[in-house]
PDB file of C-alpha atoms in Angstrom:
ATOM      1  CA  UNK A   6     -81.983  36.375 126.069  1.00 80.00           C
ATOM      2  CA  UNK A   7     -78.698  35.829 127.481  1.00 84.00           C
ATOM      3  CA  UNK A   8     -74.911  36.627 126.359  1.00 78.00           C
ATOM      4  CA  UNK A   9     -74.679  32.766 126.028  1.00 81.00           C
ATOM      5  CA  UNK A  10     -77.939  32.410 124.180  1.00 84.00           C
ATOM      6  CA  UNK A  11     -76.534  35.047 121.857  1.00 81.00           C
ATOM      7  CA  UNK A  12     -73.335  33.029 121.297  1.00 76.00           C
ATOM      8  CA  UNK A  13     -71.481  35.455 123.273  1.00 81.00           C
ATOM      9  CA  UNK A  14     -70.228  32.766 125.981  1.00 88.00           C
ATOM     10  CA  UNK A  15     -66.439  32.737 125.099  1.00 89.00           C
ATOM     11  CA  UNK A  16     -64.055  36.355 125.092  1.00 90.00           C
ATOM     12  CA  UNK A  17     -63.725  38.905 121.927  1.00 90.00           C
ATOM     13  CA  UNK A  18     -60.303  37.306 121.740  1.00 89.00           C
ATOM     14  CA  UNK A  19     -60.665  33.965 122.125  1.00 91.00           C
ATOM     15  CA  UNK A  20     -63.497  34.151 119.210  1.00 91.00           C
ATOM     16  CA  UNK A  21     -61.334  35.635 117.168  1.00 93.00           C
ATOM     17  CA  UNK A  22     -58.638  33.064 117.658  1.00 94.00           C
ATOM     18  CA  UNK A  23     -61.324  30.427 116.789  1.00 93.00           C
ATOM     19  CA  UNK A  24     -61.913  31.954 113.900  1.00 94.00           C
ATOM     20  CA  UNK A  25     -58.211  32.066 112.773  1.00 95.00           C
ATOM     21  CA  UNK A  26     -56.626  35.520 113.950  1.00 95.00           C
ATOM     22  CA  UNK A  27     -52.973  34.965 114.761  1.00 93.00           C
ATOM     23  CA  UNK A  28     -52.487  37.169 118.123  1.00 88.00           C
ATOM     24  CA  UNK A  29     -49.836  39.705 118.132  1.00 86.00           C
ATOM     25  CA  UNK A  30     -48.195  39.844 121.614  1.00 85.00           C
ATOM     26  CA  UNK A  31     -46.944  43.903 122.109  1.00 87.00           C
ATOM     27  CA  UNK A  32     -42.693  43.391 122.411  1.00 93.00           C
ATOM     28  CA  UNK A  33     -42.082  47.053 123.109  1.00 96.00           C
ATOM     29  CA  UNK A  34     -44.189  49.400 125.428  1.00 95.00           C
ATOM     30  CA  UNK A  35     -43.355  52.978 125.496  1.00 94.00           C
ATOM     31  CA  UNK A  36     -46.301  54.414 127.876  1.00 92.00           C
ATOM     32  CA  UNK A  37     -45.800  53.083 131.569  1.00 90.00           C
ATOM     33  CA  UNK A  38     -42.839  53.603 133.803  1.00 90.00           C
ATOM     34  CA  UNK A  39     -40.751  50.083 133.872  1.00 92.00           C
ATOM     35  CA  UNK A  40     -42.195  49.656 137.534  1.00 90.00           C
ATOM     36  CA  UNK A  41     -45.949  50.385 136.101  1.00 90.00           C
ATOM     37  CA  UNK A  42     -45.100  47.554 133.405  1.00 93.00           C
ATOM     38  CA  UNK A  43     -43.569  45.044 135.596  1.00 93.00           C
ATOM     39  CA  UNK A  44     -47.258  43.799 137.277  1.00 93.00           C
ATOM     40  CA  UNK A  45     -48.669  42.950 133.058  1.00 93.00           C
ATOM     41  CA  UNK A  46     -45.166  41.919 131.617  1.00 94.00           C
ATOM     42  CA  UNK A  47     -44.984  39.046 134.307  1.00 95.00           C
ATOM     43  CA  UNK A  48     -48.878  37.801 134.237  1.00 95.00           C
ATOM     44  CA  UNK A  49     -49.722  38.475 130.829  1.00 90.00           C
ATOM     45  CA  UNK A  50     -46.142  38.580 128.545  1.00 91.00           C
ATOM     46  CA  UNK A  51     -44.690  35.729 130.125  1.00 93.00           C
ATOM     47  CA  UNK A  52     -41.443  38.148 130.414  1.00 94.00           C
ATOM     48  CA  UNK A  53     -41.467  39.251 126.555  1.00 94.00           C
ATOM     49  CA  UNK A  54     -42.192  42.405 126.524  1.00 95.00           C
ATOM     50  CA  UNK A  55     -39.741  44.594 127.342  1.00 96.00           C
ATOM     51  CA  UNK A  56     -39.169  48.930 128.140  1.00 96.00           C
ATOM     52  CA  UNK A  57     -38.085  51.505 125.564  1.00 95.00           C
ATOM     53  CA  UNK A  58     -37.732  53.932 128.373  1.00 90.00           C
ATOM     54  CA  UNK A  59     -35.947  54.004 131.031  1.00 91.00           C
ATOM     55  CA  UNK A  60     -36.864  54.775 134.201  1.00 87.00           C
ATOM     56  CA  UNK A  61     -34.764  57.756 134.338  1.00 88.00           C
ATOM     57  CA  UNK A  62     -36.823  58.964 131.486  1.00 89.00           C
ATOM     58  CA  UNK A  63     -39.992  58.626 133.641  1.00 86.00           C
ATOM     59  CA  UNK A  64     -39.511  59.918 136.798  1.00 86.00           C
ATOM     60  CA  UNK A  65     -41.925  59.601 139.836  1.00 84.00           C
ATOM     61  CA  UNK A  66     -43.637  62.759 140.182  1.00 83.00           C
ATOM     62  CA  UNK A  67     -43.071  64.556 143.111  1.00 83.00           C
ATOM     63  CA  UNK A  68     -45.088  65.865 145.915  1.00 81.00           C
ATOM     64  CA  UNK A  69     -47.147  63.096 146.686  1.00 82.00           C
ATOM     65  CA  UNK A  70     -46.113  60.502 149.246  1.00 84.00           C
ATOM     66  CA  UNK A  71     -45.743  57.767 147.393  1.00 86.00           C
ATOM     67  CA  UNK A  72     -46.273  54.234 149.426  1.00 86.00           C
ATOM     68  CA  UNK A  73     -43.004  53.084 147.479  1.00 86.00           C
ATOM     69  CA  UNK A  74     -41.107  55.885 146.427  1.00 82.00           C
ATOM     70  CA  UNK A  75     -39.804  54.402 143.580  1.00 81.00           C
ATOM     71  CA  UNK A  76     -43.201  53.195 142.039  1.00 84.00           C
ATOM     72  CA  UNK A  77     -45.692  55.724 140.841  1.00 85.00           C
ATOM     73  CA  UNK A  78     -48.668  53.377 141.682  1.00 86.00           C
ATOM     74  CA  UNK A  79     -50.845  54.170 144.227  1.00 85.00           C
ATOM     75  CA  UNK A  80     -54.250  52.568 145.073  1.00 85.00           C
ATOM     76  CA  UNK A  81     -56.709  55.098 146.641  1.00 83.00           C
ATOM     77  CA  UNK A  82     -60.133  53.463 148.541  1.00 83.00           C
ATOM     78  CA  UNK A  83     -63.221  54.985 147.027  1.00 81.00           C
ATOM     79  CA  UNK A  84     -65.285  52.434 148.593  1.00 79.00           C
ATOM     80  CA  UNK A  85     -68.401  53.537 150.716  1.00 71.00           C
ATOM     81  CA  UNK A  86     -70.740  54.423 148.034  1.00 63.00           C
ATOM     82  CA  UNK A  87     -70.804  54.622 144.178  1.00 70.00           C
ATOM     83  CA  UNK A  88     -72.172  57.140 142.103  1.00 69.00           C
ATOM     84  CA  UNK A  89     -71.554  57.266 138.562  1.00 77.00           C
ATOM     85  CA  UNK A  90     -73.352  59.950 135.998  1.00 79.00           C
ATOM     86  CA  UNK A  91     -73.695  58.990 132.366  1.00 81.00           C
ATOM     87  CA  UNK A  92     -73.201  62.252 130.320  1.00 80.00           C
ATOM     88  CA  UNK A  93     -74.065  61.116 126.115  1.00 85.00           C
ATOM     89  CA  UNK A  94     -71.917  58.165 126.084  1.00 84.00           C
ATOM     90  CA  UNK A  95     -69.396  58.911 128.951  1.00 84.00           C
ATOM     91  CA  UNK A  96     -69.503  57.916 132.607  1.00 81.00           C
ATOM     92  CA  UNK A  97     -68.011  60.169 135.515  1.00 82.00           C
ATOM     93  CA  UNK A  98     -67.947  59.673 139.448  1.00 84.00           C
ATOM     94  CA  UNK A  99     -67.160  63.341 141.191  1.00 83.00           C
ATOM     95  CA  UNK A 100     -66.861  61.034 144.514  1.00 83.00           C
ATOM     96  CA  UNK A 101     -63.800  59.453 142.906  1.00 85.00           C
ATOM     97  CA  UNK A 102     -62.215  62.672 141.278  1.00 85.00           C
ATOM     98  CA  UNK A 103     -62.650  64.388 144.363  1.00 86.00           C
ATOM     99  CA  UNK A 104     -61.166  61.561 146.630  1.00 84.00           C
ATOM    100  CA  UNK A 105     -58.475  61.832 143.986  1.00 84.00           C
ATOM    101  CA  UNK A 106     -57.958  65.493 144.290  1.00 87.00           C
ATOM    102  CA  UNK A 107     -58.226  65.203 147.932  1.00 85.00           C
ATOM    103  CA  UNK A 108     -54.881  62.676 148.280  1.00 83.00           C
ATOM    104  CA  UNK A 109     -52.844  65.442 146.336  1.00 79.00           C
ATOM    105  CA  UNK A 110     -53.771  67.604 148.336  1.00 76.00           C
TER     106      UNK A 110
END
């Protein structure tokens, strides 16, 4: 039986919209540095959420060479091969954690 078949066709969200929830957009994040935030305040906030830090508060940690220096993002490629082990309810990839550890080094 599929998700569909199960009544499981439309989002969490949107479900609970149909059933009358009244969303609560987040106005105020504290966790990301303002150039983390920028890429889900533009395609998700429409521009309403805004930063109660400022990026002097969150600086870009050093010793890493940073494709934009002033953006702690970087995207590493783990492609090639997956391998995921489920421990109890928990999933970890040592491929990706040591590709990880390997572009700090």
């Amino acid at each position: 039986m599929s998700a569909a078949d199960k009544g499981l066709s439309l989002p969490l969200f949107q479900r609970l919209l149909l059933c009358g929830h009244r969303p609560y957009m987040l106005h105020e994040q504290y966790r990301m540095h303002p150039a983390v935030a920028e890429f889900p305040n533009g395609h998700f906030y429409n521009r309403f959420m805004s930063d109660a830090v400022h990026p002097s508060e969150r600086p870009v940690p050093q010793g890493f060479p940073w494709p934009q220096p002033y953006i702690p993002v970087c995207f590493i490629d783990t492609s090639g091969g997956v391998f995921e082990e489920q421990v109890d309810t928990s999933f970890k990839n040592r491929r990706e954690a040591s590709e990880a550890v390997r572009a700090l080094d």
